[in-house]
PDB file of C-alpha atoms in Angstrom:
ATOM      1  CA  MET A 371       0.037  -0.156  -0.002  1.00 65.00           C
ATOM      2  CA  VAL A 372       1.183   3.406  -1.066  1.00 76.00           C
ATOM      3  CA  GLY A 373      -0.105   6.972  -0.272  1.00 81.00           C
ATOM      4  CA  ALA A 374      -0.451   9.540  -2.352  1.00 84.00           C
ATOM      5  CA  SER A 375       2.531  11.814  -0.526  1.00 87.00           C
ATOM      6  CA  LYS A 376       4.856   9.227  -2.236  1.00 85.00           C
ATOM      7  CA  LEU A 377       2.888   8.620  -5.232  1.00 86.00           C
ATOM      8  CA  SER A 378       3.535  12.753  -5.542  1.00 88.00           C
ATOM      9  CA  ARG A 379       6.760  13.030  -4.357  1.00 88.00           C
ATOM     10  CA  ALA A 380       7.776  10.226  -7.086  1.00 86.00           C
ATOM     11  CA  LEU A 381       6.584  12.672  -9.830  1.00 88.00           C
ATOM     12  CA  ASP A 382       7.860  15.608  -8.343  1.00 90.00           C
ATOM     13  CA  ILE A 383      11.185  13.609  -8.581  1.00 90.00           C
ATOM     14  CA  LEU A 384      10.910  12.832 -12.331  1.00 90.00           C
ATOM     15  CA  ALA A 385       9.608  15.729 -13.133  1.00 88.00           C
ATOM     16  CA  ARG A 386      12.489  17.851 -12.361  1.00 88.00           C
ATOM     17  CA  ARG A 387      14.247  18.159 -15.642  1.00 85.00           C
ATOM     18  CA  PRO A 388      12.699  18.917 -18.830  1.00 83.00           C
ATOM     19  CA  GLN A 389      11.119  16.617 -20.773  1.00 85.00           C
ATOM     20  CA  ILE A 390       8.149  15.205 -22.642  1.00 89.00           C
ATOM     21  CA  GLN A 391       5.011  14.466 -21.157  1.00 89.00           C
ATOM     22  CA  GLU A 392       4.788  10.864 -23.054  1.00 93.00           C
ATOM     23  CA  ARG A 393       8.157   9.918 -21.296  1.00 94.00           C
ATOM     24  CA  LEU A 394       7.314  10.976 -17.558  1.00 93.00           C
ATOM     25  CA  THR A 395       4.033   9.538 -18.076  1.00 94.00           C
ATOM     26  CA  TRP A 396       6.394   5.481 -18.875  1.00 95.00           C
ATOM     27  CA  GLN A 397       8.772   6.463 -16.012  1.00 94.00           C
ATOM     28  CA  VAL A 398       5.886   7.136 -13.409  1.00 94.00           C
ATOM     29  CA  ALA A 399       4.568   3.543 -14.303  1.00 94.00           C
ATOM     30  CA  ASP A 400       7.975   1.965 -14.878  1.00 95.00           C
ATOM     31  CA  THR A 401       8.588   3.446 -10.794  1.00 92.00           C
ATOM     32  CA  ILE A 402       5.974   2.474  -9.304  1.00 92.00           C
ATOM     33  CA  PHE A 403       5.950  -1.375 -11.178  1.00 93.00           C
ATOM     34  CA  LYS A 404       9.338  -2.286  -9.969  1.00 93.00           C
ATOM     35  CA  ALA A 405       9.815  -0.719  -6.873  1.00 90.00           C
ATOM     36  CA  ILE A 406       6.208  -1.679  -5.141  1.00 91.00           C
ATOM     37  CA  GLY A 407       5.857  -4.759  -7.390  1.00 92.00           C
ATOM     38  CA  PRO A 408       2.086  -4.916  -7.576  1.00 91.00           C
ATOM     39  CA  ASP A 409       0.342  -7.368 -10.024  1.00 92.00           C
ATOM     40  CA  GLY A 410      -0.567  -3.989 -12.590  1.00 92.00           C
ATOM     41  CA  VAL A 411      -0.470  -0.549 -13.068  1.00 92.00           C
ATOM     42  CA  ALA A 412      -2.389   2.266 -14.670  1.00 91.00           C
ATOM     43  CA  VAL A 413      -0.937   5.893 -14.821  1.00 92.00           C
ATOM     44  CA  ARG A 414      -2.824   8.553 -16.485  1.00 91.00           C
ATOM     45  CA  ILE A 415      -1.373  12.725 -16.885  1.00 91.00           C
ATOM     46  CA  SER A 416      -3.973  15.269 -18.064  1.00 89.00           C
ATOM     47  CA  ALA A 417      -1.945  18.578 -18.344  1.00 85.00           C
ATOM     48  CA  GLU A 418      -2.270  21.966 -19.792  1.00 81.00           C
ATOM     49  CA  HIS A 419       0.925  23.443 -21.611  1.00 77.00           C
ATOM     50  CA  MET A 420       1.557  26.714 -21.252  1.00 72.00           C
ATOM     51  CA  CYS A 421       3.322  26.859 -24.845  1.00 69.00           C
ATOM     52  CA  MET A 422      -0.260  25.271 -26.471  1.00 67.00           C
ATOM     53  CA  SER A 423      -1.786  28.130 -23.539  1.00 66.00           C
ATOM     54  CA  LEU A 424       0.291  31.339 -24.132  1.00 68.00           C
ATOM     55  CA  ARG A 425       2.111  31.332 -27.430  1.00 68.00           C
ATOM     56  CA  GLY A 426       2.130  29.302 -31.051  1.00 63.00           C
ATOM     57  CA  VAL A 427      -1.708  28.294 -31.352  1.00 67.00           C
ATOM     58  CA  ARG A 428      -3.012  30.427 -28.259  1.00 68.00           C
ATOM     59  CA  LYS A 429      -5.518  27.598 -26.981  1.00 71.00           C
ATOM     60  CA  PRO A 430      -6.172  28.219 -23.274  1.00 72.00           C
ATOM     61  CA  GLY A 431      -7.610  24.917 -21.575  1.00 74.00           C
ATOM     62  CA  SER A 432      -6.134  22.404 -24.188  1.00 76.00           C
ATOM     63  CA  ARG A 433      -5.400  19.427 -22.343  1.00 83.00           C
ATOM     64  CA  VAL A 434      -2.667  16.409 -23.217  1.00 86.00           C
ATOM     65  CA  VAL A 435      -3.497  13.569 -21.889  1.00 90.00           C
ATOM     66  CA  THR A 436      -1.023  10.346 -21.959  1.00 92.00           C
ATOM     67  CA  SER A 437      -1.148   7.013 -20.419  1.00 91.00           C
ATOM     68  CA  ALA A 438       0.593   4.168 -19.337  1.00 93.00           C
ATOM     69  CA  SER A 439      -0.106   0.595 -18.439  1.00 93.00           C
ATOM     70  CA  ARG A 440       1.823  -2.315 -16.717  1.00 95.00           C
ATOM     71  CA  GLY A 441       0.929  -5.977 -15.977  1.00 94.00           C
ATOM     72  CA  THR A 442      -2.279  -6.957 -15.327  1.00 91.00           C
ATOM     73  CA  LEU A 443      -3.782  -3.528 -16.405  1.00 89.00           C
ATOM     74  CA  LYS A 444      -1.827  -3.663 -19.355  1.00 90.00           C
ATOM     75  CA  THR A 445      -2.524  -7.199 -20.931  1.00 90.00           C
ATOM     76  CA  HIS A 446      -6.264  -8.038 -19.108  1.00 90.00           C
ATOM     77  CA  GLU A 447      -8.511  -6.727 -21.056  1.00 89.00           C
ATOM     78  CA  ALA A 448     -11.626  -6.575 -18.059  1.00 90.00           C
ATOM     79  CA  THR A 449      -9.406  -4.680 -16.154  1.00 88.00           C
ATOM     80  CA  ILE A 450      -8.295  -2.090 -18.187  1.00 86.00           C
ATOM     81  CA  ARG A 451     -11.893  -1.541 -18.826  1.00 88.00           C
ATOM     82  CA  GLU A 452     -12.588  -1.080 -15.471  1.00 89.00           C
ATOM     83  CA  PHE A 453      -9.878   1.157 -14.745  1.00 86.00           C
ATOM     84  CA  TYR A 454     -11.161   3.040 -17.565  1.00 85.00           C
ATOM     85  CA  ALA A 455     -14.719   2.928 -16.852  1.00 89.00           C
ATOM     86  CA  LEU A 456     -13.321   4.458 -12.844  1.00 88.00           C
ATOM     87  CA  LEU A 457     -11.978   7.569 -14.946  1.00 85.00           C
ATOM     88  CA  GLY A 458     -15.387   8.191 -16.768  1.00 81.00           C
ATOM     89  CA  ASP A 459     -13.293   7.774 -20.211  1.00 60.00           C
ATOM     90  CA  GLU A 460     -15.616   4.773 -21.066  1.00 46.00           C
TER      91      GLU A 460
END
């Protein structure tokens, strides 16, 4: 069992250096899967990119959503559907 503060701390550590959101999502999933050893891990990151809001296309509120799955949350179809249903994506 892991508390939300530990997950938040892991995200802060991985997000310190400049990188793309997709890689950050994969790194969070890999870190949790390796450190805790659960049957499955799913990570979904939704972020507003300031480069899209303040310059370029200038679309405030535009969000980019990335996800990564490991273990049973990658291979077991019913578990995957349940995860996305909990997020309201189905």
